[in-house]
Short mmCIF file of C-alpha atoms and ligand atoms in Angstrom, two decimals:
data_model
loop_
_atom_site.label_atom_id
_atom_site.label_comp_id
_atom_site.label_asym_id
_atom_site.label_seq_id
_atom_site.Cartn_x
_atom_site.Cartn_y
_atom_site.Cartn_z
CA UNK A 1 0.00 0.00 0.00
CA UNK A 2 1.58 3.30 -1.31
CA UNK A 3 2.67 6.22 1.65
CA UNK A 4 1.30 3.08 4.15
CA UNK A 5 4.26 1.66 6.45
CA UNK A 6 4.21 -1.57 7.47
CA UNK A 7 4.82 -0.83 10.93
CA UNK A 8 1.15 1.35 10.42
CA UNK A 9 -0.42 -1.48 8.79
CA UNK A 10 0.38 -4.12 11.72
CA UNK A 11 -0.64 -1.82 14.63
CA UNK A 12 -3.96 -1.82 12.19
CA UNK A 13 -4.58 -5.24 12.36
CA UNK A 14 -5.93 -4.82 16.77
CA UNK A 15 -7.31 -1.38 15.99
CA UNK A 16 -10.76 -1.81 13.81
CA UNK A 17 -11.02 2.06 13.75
CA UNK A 18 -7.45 2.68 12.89
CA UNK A 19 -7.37 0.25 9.81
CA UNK A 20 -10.28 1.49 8.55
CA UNK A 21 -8.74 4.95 8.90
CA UNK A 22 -5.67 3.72 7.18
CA UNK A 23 -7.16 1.30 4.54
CA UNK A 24 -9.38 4.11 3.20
CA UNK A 25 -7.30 7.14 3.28
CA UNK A 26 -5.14 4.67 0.79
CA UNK A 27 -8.91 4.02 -0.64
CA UNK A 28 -9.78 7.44 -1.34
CA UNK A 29 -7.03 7.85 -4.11
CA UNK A 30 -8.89 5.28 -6.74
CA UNK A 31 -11.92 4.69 -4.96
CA UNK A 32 -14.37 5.93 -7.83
CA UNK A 33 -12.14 4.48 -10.24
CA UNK A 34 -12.40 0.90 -8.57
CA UNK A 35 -15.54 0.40 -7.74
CA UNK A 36 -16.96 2.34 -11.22
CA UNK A 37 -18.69 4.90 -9.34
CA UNK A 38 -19.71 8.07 -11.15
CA UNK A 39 -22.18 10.83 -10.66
CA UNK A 40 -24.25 10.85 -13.59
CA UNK A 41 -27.42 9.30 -14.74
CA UNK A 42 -26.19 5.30 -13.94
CA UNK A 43 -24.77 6.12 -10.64
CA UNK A 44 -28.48 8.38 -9.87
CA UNK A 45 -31.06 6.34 -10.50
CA UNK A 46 -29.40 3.21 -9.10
CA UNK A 47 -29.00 5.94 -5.37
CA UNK A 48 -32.30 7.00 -6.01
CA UNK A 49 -33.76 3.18 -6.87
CA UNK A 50 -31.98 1.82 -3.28
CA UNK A 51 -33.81 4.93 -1.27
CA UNK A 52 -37.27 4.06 -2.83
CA UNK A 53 -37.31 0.49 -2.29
CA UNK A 54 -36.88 1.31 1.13
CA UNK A 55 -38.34 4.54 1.88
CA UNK A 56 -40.39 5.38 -0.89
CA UNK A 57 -40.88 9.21 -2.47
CA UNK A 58 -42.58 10.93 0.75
CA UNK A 59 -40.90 13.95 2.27
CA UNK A 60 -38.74 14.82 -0.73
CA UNK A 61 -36.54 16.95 -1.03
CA UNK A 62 -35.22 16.16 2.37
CA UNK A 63 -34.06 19.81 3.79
CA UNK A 64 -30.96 18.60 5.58
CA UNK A 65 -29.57 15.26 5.05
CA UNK A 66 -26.01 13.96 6.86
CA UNK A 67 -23.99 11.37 5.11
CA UNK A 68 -22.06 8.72 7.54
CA UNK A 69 -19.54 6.92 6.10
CA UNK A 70 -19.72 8.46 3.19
CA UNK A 71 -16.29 7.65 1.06
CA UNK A 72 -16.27 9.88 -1.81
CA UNK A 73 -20.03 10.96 -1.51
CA UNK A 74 -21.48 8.54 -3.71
CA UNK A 75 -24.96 8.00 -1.67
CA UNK A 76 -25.24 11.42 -0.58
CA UNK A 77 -24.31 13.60 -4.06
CA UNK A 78 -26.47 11.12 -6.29
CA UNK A 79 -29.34 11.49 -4.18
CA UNK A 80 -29.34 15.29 -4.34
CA UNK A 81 -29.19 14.80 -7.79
CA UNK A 82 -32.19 12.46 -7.84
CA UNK A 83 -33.97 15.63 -6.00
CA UNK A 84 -34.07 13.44 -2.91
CA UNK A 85 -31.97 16.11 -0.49
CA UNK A 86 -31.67 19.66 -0.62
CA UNK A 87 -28.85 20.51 2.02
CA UNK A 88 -26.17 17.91 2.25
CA UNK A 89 -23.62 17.33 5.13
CA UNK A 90 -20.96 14.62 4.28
CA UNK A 91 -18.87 12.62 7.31
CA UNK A 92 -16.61 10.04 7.17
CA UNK A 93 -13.65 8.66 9.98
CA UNK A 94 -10.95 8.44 6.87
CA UNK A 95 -10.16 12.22 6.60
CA UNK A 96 -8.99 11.37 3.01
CA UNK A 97 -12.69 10.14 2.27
CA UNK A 98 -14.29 13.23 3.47
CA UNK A 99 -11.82 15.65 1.09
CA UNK A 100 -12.96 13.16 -2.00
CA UNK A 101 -16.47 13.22 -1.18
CA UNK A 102 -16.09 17.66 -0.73
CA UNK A 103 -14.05 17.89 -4.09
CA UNK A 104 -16.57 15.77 -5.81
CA UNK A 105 -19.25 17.82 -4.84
CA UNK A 106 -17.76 21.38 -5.57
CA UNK A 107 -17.06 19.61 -9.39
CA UNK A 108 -20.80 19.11 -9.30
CA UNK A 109 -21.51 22.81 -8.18
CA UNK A 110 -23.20 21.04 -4.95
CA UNK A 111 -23.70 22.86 -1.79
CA UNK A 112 -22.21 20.48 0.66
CA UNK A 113 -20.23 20.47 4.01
CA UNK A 114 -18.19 17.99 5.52
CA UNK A 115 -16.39 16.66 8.95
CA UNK A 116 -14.14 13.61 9.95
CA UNK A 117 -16.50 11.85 11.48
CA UNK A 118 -16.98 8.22 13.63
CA UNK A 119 -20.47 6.85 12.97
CA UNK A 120 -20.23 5.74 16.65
CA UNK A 121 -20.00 9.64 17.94
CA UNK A 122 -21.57 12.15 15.78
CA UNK A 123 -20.11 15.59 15.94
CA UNK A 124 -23.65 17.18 15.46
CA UNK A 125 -26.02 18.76 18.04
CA UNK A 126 -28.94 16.36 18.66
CA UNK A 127 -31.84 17.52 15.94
CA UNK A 128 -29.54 18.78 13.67
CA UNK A 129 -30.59 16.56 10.57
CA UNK A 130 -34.40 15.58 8.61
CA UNK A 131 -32.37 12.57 7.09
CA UNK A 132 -29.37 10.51 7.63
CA UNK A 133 -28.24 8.27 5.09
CA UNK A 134 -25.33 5.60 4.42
CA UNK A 135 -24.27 3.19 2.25
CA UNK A 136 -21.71 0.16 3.15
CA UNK A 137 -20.57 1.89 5.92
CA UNK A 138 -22.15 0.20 8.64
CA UNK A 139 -20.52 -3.77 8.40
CA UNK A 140 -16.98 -2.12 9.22
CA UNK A 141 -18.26 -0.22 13.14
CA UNK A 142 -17.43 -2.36 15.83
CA UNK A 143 -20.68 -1.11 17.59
CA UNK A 144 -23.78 -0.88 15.27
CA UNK A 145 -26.44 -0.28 17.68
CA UNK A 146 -24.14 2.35 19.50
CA UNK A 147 -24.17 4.44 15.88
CA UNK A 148 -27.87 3.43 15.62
CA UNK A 149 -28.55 5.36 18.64
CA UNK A 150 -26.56 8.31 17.55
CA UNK A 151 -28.20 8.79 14.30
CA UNK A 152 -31.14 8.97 16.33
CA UNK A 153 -29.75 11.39 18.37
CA UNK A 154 -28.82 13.74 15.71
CA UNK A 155 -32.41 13.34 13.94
CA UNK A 156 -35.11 15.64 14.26
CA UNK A 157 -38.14 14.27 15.46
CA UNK A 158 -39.83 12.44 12.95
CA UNK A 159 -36.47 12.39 10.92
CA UNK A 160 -35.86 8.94 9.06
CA UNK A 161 -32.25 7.15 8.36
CA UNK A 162 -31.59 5.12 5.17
CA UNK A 163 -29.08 2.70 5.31
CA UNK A 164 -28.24 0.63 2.18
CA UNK A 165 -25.79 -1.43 0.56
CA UNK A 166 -24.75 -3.84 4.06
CA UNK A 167 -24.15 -7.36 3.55
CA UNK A 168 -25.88 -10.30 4.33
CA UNK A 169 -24.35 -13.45 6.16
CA UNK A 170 -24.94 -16.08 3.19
CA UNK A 171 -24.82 -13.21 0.06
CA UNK A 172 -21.47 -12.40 1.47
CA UNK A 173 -20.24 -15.77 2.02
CA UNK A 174 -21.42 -16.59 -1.64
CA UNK A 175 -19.98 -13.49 -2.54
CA UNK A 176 -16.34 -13.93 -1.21
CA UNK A 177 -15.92 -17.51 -2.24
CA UNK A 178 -16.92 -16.46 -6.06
CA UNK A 179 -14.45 -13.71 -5.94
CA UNK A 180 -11.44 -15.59 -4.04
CA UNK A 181 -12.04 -18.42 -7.20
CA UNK A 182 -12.19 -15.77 -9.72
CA UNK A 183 -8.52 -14.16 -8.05
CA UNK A 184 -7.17 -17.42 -7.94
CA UNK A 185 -8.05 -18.76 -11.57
CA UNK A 186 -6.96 -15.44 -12.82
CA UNK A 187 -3.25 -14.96 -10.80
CA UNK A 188 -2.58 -18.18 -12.45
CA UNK A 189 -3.92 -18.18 -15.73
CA UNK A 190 -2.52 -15.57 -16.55
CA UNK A 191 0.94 -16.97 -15.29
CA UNK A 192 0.68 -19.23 -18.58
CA UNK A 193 3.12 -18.40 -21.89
CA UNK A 194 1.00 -15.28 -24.40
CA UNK A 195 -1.17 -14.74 -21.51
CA UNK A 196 1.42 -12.60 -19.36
CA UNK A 197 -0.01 -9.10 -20.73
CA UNK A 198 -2.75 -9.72 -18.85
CA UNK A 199 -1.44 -10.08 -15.24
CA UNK A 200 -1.29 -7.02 -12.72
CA UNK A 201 3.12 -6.00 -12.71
CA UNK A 202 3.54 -8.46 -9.41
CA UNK A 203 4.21 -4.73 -7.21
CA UNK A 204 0.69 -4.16 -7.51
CA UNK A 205 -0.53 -7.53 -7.09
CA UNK A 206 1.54 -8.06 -3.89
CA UNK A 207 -0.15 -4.38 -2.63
CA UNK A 208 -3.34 -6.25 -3.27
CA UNK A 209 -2.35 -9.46 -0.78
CA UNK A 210 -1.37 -6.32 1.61
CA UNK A 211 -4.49 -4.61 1.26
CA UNK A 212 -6.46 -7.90 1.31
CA UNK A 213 -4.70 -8.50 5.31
CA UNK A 214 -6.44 -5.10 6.38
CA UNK A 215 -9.92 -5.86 4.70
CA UNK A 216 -9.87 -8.82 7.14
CA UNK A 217 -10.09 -6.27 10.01
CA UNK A 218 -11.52 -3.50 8.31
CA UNK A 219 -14.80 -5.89 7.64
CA UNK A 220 -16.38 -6.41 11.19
CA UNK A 221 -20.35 -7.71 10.35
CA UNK A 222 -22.11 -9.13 7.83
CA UNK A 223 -26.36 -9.26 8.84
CA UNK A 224 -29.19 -11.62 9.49
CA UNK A 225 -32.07 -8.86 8.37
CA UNK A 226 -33.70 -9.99 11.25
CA UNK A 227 -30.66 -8.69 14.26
CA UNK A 228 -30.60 -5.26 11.49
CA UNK A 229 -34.25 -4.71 12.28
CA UNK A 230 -33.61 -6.12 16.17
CA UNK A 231 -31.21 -3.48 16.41
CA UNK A 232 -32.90 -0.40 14.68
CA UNK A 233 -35.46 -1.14 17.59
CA UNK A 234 -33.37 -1.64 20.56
CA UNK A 235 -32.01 2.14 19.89
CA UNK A 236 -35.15 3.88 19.60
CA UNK A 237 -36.45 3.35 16.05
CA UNK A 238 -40.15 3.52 14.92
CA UNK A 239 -41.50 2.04 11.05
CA UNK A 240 -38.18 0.01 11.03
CA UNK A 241 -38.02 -1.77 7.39
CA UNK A 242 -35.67 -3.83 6.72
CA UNK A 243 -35.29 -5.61 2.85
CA UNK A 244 -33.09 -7.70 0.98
CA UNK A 245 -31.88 -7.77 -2.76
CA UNK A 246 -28.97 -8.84 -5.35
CA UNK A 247 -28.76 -12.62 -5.67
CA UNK A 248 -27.93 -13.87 -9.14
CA UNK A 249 -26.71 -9.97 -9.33
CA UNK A 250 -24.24 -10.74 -6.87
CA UNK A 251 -22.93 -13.77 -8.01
CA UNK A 252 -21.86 -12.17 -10.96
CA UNK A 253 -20.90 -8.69 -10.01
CA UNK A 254 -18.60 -10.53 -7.62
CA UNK A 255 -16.23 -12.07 -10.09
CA UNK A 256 -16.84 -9.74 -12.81
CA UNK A 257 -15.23 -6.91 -10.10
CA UNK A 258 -12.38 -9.38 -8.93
CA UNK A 259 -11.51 -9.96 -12.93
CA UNK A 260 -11.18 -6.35 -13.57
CA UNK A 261 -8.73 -5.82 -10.10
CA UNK A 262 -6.93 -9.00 -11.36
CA UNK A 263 -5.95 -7.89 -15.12
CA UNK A 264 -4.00 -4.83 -15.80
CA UNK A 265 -5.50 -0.95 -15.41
CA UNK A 266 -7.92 -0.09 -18.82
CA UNK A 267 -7.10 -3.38 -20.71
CA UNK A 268 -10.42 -4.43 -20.51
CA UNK A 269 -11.94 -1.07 -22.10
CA UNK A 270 -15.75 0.12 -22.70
CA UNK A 271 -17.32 -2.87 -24.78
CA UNK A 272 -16.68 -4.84 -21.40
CA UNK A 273 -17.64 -2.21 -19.11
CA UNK A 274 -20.88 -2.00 -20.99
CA UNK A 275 -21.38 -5.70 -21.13
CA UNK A 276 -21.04 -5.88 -17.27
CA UNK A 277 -23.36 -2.96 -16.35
CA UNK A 278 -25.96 -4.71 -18.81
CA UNK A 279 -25.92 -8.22 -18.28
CA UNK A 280 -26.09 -6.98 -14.28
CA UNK A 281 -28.97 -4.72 -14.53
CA UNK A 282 -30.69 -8.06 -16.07
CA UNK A 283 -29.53 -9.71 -13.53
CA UNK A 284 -31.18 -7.43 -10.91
CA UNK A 285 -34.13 -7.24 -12.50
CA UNK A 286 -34.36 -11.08 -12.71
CA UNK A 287 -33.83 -11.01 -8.67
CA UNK A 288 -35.83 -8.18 -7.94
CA UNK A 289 -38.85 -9.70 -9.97
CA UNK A 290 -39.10 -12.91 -9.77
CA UNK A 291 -36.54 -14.91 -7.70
CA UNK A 292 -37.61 -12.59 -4.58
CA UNK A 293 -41.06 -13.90 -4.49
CA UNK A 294 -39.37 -17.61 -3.86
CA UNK A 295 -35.53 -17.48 -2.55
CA UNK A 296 -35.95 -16.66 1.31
CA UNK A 297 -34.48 -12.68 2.31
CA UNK A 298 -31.11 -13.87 4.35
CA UNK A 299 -29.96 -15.58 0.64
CA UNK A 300 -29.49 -11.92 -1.06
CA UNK A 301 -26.67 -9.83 -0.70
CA UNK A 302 -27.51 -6.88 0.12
CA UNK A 303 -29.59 -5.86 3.14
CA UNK A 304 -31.23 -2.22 3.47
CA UNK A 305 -32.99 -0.88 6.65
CA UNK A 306 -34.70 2.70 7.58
CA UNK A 307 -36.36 3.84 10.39
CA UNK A 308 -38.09 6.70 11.77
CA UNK A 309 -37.33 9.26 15.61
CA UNK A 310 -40.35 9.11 17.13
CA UNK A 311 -42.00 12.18 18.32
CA UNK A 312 -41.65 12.88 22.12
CA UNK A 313 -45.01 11.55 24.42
CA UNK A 314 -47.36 15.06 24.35
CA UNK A 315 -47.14 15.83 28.21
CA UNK A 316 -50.32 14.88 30.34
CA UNK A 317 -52.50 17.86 31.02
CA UNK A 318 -54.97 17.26 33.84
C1 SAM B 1 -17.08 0.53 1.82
S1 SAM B 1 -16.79 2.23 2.10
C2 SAM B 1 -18.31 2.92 1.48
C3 SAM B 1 -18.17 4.37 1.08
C4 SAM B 1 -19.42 4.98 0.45
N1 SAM B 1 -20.48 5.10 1.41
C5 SAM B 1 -19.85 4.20 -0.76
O1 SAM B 1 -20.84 3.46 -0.68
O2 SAM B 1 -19.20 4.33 -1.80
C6 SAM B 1 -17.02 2.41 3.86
C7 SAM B 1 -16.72 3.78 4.39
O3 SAM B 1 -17.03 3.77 5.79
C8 SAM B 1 -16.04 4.54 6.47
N2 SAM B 1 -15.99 4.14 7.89
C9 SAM B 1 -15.46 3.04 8.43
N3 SAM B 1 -15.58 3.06 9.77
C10 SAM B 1 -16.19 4.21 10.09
C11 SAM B 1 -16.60 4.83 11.33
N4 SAM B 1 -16.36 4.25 12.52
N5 SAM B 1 -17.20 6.03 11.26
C12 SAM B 1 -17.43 6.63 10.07
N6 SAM B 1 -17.07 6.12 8.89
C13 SAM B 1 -16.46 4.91 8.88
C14 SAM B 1 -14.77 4.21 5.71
O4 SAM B 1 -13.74 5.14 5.95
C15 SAM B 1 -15.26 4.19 4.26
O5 SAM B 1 -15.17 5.43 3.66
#
């Protein structure tokens, strides 16, 4: 990992908050680049699609929304896009995040605001905020319930949180055992004679193996939808939802994304990228149509949950 010593990474490996600090700050420099995240109409409607399915179109635009976890902004930006948020406040514990998800949104001409943030401790008054959102931020705190109860906190009465993109127990054991495959097959296929310009130069394959030792910490859940809506209850939480989605979706994005990390930067060009994004959005829509009337919720990969602050008891008057 580039600027990362290795003294740094191995006082990481006991400190949850500290790798995660570390492994995204290294993160932030390609994050948008790696995971194909962009902030026009693809990378929209598929933020505005997650909010709906969980939280439908009431209340929008949101005044004031707060972003936790928020990596380079993607949740947060494409939903003010979508028209779902008219203020936006971005936070994140990996300062390098936070300046990736503010320089994104001044390219966008978006008026946004940002702090280094833990989930676990929000630096914002109680009330502050009529929404808080997040996407895959919530599988790497160490205490989900304790940042639960603090985006509670920081919600005005009434408020709601959206929380997508966590997930599951069996999606992400699927998940990881499709991709480990995939990054085996591929580091030594491509080993083989005439196959050789398509390996990763063996620097950035071994900062890969390096990287992969800090995911292993970085990564503290995965959730039964059942202990996600458990806990949105235990902290306070009224019209908890919690939903499922991405099976067959999943098993392909899985390897198709561990392929492209495996062969070299922009070999594999825009006739795959295309290819990918299509045969996935089938893919979804196969899930989200038909094979989510039959496969049971815990299967998918992806969980989603929202809840609302209640309003305080009116006081007895005698
Ligand atoms: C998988 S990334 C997701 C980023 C972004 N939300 C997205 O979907 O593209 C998880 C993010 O959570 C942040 N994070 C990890 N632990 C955190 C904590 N305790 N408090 C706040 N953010 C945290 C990481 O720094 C990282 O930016």
């Amino acid at each position: 990992m580039t600027g990362v010593t290795r003294a740094q990474v191995e006082a990481a490996r006991s400190d949850p908050k500290q790798a995660n600090v570390l492994y995204h700050d290294w993160e932030s420099q390609t994050y948008d680049e790696k995971w194909s995240i962009s902030y026009d109409e693809r990378c929209i409607t598929y933020a505005a699609e997650r909010f709906v399915t969980i939280a439908g179109r009431a209340g929008w635009p949101y005044a004031h929304a707060l972003e936790l976890g928020c990596g380079t902004g993607f949740f947060l930006l494409n939903l003010m896009q979508a028209g779902v948020i008219a203020r936006g406040s971005v936070s994140d514990i990996s300062p390098g995040m936070v300046a990736a998800a503010l320089r994104n949104a001044q390219g966008l001409g978006l008026a946004v605001d940002g702090r280094v943030a833990d989930a676990e401790l929000i630096p914002y008054d109680d009330g502050s905020f009529d929404l808080v959102v997040g996407h895959a931020f919530l599988h790497h705190l160490p205490d989900v319930e304790q940042s639960l109860r603090e985006t509670l906190r920081v919600l005005k009465p009434g408020g709601r949180f959206v929380f997508a993109g966590e997930p599951t127990k069996w999606g992400d054991k699927v998940a990881r055992r499709l991709g480990q495959a995939t990054w085996w097959a591929c580091t030594r296929v491509t080993r083989l004679p005439g196959l050789q310009e398509w390996r990763r130069p063996q620097t950035e394959l071994d900062e890969s193996s390096e990287a992969a030792a800090l995911e292993a910490v970085v990564d503290q859940h995965t959730f039964v939808p059942a202990d996600l809506r458990r806990m949105a209850l235990a902290a306070g939480a009224v019209d908890v939802d919690v939903r499922t989605e991405e099976l067959t979706a999943a098993w392909f994005g899985w390897p198709v994304r561990t392929f492209e990390a495996a062969v070299p930067a922009g070999k594999l060009g825009f006739g795959w990228a295309n290819f990918a994004y299509r045969a996935w959005l089938r893919l979804s829509a196969l899930d989200g149509r038909v094979l989510s009337r039959v496969v049971p919720a815990g299967l998918f990969y992806n969980a989603l949950v929202t809840g609302v602050k209640p309003h305080p008891p009116m006081p007895l008057v005698r």
